[in-house]
C-alpha atoms as a printed R data frame, in Angstrom:
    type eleno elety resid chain resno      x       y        z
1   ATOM     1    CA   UNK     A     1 23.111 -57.779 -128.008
2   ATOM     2    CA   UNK     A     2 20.210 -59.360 -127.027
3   ATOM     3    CA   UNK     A     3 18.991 -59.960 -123.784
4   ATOM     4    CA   UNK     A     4 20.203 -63.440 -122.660
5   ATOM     5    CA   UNK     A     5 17.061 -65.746 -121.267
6   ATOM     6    CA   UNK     A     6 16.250 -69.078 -120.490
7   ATOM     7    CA   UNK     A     7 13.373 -71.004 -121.735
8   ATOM     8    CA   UNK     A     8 10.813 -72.258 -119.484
9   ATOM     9    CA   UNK     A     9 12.584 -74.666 -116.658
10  ATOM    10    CA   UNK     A    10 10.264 -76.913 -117.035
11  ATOM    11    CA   UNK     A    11  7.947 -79.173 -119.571
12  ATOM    12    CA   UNK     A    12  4.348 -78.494 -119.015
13  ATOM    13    CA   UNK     A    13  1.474 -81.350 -119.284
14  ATOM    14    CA   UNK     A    14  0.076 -79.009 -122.283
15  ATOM    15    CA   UNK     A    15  3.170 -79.189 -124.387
16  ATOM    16    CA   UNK     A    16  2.705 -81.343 -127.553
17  ATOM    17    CA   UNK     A    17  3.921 -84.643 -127.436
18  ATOM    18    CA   UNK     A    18  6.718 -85.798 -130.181
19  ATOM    19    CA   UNK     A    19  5.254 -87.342 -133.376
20  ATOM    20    CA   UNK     A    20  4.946 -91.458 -132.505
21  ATOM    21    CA   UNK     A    21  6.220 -92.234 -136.040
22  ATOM    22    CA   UNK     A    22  8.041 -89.935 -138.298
23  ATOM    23    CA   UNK     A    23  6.465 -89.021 -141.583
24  ATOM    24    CA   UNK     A    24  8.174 -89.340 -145.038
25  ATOM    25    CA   UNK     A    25 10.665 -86.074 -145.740
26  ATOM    26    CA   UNK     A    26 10.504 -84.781 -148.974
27  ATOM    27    CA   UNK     A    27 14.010 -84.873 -149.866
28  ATOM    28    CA   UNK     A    28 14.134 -84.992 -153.764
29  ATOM    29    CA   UNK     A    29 16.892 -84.577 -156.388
30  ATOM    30    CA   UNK     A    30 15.914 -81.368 -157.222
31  ATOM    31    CA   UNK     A    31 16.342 -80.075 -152.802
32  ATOM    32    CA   UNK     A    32 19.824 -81.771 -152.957
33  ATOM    33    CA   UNK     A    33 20.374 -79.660 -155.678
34  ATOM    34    CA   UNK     A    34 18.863 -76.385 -154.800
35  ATOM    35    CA   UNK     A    35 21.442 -76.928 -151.258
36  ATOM    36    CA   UNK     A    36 24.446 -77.653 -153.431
37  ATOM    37    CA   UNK     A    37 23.807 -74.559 -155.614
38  ATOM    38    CA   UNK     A    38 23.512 -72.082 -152.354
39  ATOM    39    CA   UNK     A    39 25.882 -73.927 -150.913
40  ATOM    40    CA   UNK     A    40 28.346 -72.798 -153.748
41  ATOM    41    CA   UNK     A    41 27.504 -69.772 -153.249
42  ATOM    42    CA   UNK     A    42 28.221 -69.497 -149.390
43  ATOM    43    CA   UNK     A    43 30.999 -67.265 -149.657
44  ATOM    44    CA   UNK     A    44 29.277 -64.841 -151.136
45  ATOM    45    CA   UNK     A    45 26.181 -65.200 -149.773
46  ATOM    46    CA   UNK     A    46 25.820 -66.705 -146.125
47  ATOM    47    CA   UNK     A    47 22.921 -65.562 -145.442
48  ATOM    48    CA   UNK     A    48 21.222 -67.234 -148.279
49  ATOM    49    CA   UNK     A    49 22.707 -70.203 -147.890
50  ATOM    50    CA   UNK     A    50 21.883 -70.345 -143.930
51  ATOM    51    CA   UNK     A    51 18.204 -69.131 -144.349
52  ATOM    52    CA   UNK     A    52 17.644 -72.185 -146.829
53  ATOM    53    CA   UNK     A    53 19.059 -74.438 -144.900
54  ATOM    54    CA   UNK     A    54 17.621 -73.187 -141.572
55  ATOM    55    CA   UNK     A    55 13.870 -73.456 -143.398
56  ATOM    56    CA   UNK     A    56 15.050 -77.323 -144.678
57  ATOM    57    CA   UNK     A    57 16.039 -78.580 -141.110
58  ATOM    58    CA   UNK     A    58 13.010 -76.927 -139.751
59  ATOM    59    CA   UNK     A    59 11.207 -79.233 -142.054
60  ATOM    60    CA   UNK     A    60 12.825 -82.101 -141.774
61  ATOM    61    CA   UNK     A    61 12.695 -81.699 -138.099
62  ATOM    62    CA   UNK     A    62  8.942 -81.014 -138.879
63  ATOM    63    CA   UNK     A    63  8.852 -84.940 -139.606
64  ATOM    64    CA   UNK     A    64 10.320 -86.288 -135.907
65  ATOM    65    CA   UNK     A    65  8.683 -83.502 -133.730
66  ATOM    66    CA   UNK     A    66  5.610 -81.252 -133.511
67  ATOM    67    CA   UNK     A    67  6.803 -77.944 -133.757
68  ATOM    68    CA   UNK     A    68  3.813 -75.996 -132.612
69  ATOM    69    CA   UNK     A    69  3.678 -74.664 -129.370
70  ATOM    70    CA   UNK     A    70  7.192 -76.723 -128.403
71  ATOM    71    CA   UNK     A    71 10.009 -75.350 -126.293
72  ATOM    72    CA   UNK     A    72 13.019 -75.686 -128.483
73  ATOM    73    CA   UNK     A    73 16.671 -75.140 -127.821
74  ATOM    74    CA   UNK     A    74 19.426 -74.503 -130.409
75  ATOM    75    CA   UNK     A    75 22.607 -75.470 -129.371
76  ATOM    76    CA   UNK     A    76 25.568 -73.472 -131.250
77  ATOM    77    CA   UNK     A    77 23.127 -70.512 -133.043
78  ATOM    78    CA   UNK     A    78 25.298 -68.643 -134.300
79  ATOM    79    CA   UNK     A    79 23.795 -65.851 -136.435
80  ATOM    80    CA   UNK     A    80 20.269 -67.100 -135.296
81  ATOM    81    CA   UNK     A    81 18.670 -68.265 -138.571
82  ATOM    82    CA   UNK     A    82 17.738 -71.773 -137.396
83  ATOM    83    CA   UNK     A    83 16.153 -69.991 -133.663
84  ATOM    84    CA   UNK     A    84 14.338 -68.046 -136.479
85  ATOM    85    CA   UNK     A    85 12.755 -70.482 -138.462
86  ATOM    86    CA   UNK     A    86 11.871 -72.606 -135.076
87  ATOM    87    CA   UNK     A    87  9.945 -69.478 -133.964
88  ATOM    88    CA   UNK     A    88  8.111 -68.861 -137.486
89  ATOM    89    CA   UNK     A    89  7.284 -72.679 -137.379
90  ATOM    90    CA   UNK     A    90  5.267 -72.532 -133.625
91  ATOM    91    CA   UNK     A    91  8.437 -73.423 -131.266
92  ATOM    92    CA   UNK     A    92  9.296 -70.913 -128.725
93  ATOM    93    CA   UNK     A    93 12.882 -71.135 -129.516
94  ATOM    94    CA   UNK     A    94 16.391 -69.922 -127.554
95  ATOM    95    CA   UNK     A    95 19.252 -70.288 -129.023
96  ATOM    96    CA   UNK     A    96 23.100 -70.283 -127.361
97  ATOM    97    CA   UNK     A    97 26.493 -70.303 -128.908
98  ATOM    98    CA   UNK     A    98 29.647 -69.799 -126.811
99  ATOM    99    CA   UNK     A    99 31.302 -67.289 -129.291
100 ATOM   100    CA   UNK     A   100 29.377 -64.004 -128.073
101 ATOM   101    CA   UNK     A   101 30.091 -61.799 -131.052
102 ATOM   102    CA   UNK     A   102 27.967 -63.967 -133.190
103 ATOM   103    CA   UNK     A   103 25.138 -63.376 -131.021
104 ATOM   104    CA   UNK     A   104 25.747 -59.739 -131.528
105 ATOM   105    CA   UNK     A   105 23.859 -60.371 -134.320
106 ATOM   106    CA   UNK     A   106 19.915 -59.975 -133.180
107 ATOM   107    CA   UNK     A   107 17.943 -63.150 -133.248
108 ATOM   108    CA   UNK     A   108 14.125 -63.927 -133.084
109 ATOM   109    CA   UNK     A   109 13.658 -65.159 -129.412
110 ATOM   110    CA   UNK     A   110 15.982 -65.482 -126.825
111 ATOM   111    CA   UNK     A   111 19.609 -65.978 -126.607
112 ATOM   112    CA   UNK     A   112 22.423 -66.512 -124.185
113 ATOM   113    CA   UNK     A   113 26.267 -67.036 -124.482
114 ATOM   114    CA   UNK     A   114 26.897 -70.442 -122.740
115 ATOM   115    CA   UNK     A   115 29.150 -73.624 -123.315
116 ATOM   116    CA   UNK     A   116 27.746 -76.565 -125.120
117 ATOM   117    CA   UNK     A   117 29.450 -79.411 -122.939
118 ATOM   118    CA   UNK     A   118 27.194 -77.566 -119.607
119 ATOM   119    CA   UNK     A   119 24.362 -76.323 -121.337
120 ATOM   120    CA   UNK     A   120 23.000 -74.371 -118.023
121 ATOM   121    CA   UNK     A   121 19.067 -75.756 -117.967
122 ATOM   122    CA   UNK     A   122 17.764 -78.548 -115.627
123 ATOM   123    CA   UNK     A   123 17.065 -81.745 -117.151
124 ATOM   124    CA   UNK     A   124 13.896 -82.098 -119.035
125 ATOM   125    CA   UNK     A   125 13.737 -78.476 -119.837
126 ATOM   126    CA   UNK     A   126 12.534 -78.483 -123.660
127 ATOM   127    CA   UNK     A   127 11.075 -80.649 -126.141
128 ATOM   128    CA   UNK     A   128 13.511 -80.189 -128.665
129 ATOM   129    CA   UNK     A   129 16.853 -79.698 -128.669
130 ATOM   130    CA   UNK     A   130 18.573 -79.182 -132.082
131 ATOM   131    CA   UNK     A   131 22.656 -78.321 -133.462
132 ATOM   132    CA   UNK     A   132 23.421 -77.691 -136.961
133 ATOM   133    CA   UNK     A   133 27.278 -78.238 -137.611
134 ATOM   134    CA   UNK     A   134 28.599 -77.655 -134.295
135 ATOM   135    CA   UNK     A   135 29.604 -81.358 -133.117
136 ATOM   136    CA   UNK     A   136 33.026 -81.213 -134.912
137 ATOM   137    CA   UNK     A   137 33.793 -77.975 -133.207
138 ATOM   138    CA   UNK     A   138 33.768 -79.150 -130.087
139 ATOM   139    CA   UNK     A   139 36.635 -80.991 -128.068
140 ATOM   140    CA   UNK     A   140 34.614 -83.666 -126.470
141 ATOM   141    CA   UNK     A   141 31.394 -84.164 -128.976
142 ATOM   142    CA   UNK     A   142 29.672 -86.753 -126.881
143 ATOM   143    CA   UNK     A   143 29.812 -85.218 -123.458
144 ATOM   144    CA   UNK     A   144 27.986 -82.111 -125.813
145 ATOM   145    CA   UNK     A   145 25.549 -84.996 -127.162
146 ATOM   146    CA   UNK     A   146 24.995 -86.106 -123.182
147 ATOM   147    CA   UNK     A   147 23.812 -82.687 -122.771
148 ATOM   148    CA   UNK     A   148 21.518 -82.183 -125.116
149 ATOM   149    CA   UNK     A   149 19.555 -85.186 -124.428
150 ATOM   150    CA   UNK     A   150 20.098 -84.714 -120.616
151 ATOM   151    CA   UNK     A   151 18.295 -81.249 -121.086
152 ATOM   152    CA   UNK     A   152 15.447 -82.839 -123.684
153 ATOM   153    CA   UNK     A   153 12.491 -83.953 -122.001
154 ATOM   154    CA   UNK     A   154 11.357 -87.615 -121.960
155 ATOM   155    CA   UNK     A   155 10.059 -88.290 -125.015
156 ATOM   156    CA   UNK     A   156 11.285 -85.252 -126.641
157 ATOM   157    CA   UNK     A   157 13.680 -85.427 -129.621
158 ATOM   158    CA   UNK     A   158 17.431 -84.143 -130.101
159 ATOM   159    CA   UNK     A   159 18.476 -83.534 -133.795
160 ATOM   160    CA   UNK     A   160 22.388 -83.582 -134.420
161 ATOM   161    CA   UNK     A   161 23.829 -82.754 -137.662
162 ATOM   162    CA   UNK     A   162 27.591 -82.749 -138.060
163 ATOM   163    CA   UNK     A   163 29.646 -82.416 -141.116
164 ATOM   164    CA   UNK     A   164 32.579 -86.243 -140.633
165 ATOM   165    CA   UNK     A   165 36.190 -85.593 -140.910
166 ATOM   166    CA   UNK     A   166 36.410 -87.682 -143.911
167 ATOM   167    CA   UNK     A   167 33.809 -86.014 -146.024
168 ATOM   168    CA   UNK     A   168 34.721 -83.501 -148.726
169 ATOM   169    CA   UNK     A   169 34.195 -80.761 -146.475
170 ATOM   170    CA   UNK     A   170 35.255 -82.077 -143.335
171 ATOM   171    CA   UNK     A   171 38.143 -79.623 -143.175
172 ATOM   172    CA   UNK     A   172 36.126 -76.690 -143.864
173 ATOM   173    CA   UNK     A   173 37.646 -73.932 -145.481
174 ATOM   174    CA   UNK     A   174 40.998 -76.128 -145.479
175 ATOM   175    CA   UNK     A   175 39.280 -78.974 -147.766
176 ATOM   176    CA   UNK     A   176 40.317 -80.978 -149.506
177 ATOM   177    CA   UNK     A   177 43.859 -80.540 -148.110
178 ATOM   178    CA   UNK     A   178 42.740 -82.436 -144.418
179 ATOM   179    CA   UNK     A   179 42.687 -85.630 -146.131
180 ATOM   180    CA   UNK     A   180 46.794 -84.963 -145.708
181 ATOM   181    CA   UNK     A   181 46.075 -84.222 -142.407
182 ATOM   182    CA   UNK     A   182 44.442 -81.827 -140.138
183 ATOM   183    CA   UNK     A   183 47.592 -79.924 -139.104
184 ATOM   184    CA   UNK     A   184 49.221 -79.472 -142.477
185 ATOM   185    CA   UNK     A   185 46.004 -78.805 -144.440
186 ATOM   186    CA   UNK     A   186 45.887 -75.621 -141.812
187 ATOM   187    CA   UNK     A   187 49.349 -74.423 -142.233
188 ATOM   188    CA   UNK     A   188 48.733 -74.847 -146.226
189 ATOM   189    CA   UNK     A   189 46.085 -72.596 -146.007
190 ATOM   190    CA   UNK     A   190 47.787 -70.178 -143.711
191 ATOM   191    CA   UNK     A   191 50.504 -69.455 -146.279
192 ATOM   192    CA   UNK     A   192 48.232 -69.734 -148.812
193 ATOM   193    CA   UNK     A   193 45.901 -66.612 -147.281
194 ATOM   194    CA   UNK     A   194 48.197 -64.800 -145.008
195 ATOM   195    CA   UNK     A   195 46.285 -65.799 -141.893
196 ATOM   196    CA   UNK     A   196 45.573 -68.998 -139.892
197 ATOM   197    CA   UNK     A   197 42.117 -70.883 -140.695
198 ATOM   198    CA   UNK     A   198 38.974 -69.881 -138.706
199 ATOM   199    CA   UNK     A   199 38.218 -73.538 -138.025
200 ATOM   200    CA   UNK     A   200 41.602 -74.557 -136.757
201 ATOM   201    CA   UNK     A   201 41.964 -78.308 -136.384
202 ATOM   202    CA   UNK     A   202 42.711 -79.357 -132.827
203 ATOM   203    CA   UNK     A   203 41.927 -75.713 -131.947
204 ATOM   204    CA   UNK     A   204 38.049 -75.386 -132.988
205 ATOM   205    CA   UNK     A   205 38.113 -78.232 -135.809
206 ATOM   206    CA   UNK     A   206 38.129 -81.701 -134.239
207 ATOM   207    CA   UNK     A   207 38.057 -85.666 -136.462
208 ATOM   208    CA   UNK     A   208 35.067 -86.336 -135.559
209 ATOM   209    CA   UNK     A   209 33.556 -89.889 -137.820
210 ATOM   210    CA   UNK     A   210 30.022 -90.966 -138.722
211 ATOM   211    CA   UNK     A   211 30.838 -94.132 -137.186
212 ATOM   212    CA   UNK     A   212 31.412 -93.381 -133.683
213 ATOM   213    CA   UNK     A   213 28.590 -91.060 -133.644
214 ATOM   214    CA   UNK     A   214 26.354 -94.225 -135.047
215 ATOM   215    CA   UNK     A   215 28.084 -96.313 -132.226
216 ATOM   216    CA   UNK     A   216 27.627 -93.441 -129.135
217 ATOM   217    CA   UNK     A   217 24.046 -92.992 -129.989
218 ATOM   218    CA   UNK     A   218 23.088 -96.718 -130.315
219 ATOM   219    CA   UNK     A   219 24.932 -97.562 -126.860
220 ATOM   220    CA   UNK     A   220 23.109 -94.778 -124.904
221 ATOM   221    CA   UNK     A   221 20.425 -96.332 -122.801
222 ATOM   222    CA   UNK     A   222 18.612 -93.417 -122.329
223 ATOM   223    CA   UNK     A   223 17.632 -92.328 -126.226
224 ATOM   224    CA   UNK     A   224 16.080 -94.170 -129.024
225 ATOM   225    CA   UNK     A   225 17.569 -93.870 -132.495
226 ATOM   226    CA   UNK     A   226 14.784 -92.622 -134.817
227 ATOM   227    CA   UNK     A   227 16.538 -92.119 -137.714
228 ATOM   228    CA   UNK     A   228 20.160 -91.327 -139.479
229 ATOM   229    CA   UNK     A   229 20.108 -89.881 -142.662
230 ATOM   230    CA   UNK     A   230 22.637 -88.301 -144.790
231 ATOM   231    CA   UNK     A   231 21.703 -84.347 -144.705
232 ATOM   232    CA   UNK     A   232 21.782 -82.667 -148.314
233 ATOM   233    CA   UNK     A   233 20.448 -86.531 -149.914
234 ATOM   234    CA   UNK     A   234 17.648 -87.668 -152.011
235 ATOM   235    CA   UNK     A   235 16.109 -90.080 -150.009
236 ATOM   236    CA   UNK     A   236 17.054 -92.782 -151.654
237 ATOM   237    CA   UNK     A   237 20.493 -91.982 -150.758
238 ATOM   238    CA   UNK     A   238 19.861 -93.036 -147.012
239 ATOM   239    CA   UNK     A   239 21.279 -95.974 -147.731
240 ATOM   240    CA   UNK     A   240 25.170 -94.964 -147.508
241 ATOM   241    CA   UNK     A   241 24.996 -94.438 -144.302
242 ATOM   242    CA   UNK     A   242 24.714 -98.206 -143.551
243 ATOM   243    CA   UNK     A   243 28.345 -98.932 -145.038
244 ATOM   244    CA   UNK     A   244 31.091 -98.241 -143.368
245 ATOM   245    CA   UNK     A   245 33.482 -96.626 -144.820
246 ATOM   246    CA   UNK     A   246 31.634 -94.692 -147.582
247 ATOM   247    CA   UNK     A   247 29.413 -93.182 -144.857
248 ATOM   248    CA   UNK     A   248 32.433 -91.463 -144.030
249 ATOM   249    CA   UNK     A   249 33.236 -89.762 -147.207
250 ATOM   250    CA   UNK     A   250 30.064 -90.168 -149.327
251 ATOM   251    CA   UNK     A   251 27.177 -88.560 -146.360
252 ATOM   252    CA   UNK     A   252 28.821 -85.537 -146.388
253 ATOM   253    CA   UNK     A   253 26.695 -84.274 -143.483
254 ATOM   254    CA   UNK     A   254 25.310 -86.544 -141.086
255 ATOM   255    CA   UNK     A   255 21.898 -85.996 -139.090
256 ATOM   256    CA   UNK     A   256 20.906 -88.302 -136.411
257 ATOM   257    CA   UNK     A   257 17.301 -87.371 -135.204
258 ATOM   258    CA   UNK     A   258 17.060 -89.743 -131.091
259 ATOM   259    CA   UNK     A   259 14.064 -90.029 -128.863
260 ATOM   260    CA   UNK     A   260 15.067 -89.497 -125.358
261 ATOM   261    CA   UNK     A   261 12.796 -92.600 -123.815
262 ATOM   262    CA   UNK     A   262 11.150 -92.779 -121.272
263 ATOM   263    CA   UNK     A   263 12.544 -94.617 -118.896
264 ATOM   264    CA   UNK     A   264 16.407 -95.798 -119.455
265 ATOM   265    CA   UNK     A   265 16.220 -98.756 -120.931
């Protein structure tokens, strides 16, 4: 296992400053396809499908944030490819996840076993703070948002992604089945495989909605919203995340990219 370390306690005057205004992301038809198609082949190949997706965050991230020389924190690692791609982009990346046998598995940079809802670094202590699909396996998702913003410098910027309850794959490996409900989709699939689901709902699989995460992130005082975008989308598809309802089903991953401000407004 790696050695568990923290990243600097502290934001220097020489970091770089976030990007002002976010530049267009170059998220095509033919990207959203390219992620569907590894995507299909998860199962077979994770770490293809996590290396592609860790080098498309990384760039869409690339659009919110200068990655260059930042102090970055990834929140829910895992295997480490996202803390990899950070590094290879400039970042000096660490990356924590509160299952310790996935960070048996080296990582570029360091890493620590710690809980998401008390992240253990003082506020202010990085410039970026990212999690890829960990929000709905958490049992309070918005004290974990507090922290990531409370430990995200002023004027830094915290990108969430989070697969909703309602989208196709909300259930994870129990989909579509959770649209009958969490409970039964799991004990479908456990006499279906012989074994209980990984992502268990009430367990480590929690209903967690596009719209409250919309509504907790506009209400905080302390963040700006920059932007809220449906993940794996052309860009033209931003727009389903503005009606409620299909933003539940049809974003099928949900990124919110904030702007902790300032000063609380």
């Amino acid at each position: 296992m790696v050695a568990a370390q923290r990243p600097p306690s502290a934001a220097s005057p020489t970091r770089p400053a976030a990007l002002e205004q976010p530049r267009p992301r170059r998220a095509t038809l033919a990207r959203s396809v390219r992620l569907l198609r590894a995507f299909l082949r998860e199962q077979h190949d994770p770490d293809g499908f996590y290396r592609l997706l860790a080098r498309d965050t990384v760039a869409q991230l690339s659009a919110y944030a200068r990655l260059d020389g930042a102090v970055a924190l990834d929140v829910g690692t895992g295997s480490g490819s996202l803390a990899r791609e950070l590094n290879a982009a400039g970042a000096r990346c660490a990356g924590m996840d509160v299952d310790v046998a996935e960070l048996t598995v080296p990582t570029a940079g360091n890493v620590l076993a710690a809980d998401a809802l008390a992240l253990p670094f003082r506020d202010g202590a990085v410039d970026v703070c990212v999690s890829s699909n960990v929000l709905e396996h958490v049992p309070d998702p918005w004290r974990m948002g507090a922290e990531m913003i409370r430990v995200t410098r002023p004027g830094g910027v915290v990108y969430l992604a989070f697969t909703p309850w309602l989208s196709p794959w909300g259930g994870h490996e129990t989909s579509p089945w959770h649209y009958l409900g969490g409970e039964r989709a799991a004990r479908r699939y456990e006499r279906r495989h012989g074994r209980p689901p990984k992502n268990r709902y009430g367990e480590s699989l929690y209903p967690v909605t596009a719209g409250k995460a919309l509504a907790w992130a506009r209400a905080r005082r302390d963040v700006e919203v920059l932007d809220a975008f449906p993940r794996y989308h052309p860009r033209w598809a931003k727009g389903v995340v503005r009606v409620p309802g299909l933003r539940e089903v049809a974003s099928w991953n949900l990124v919110l990219v904030l702007r902790r401000r300032l000063r609380a407004g």
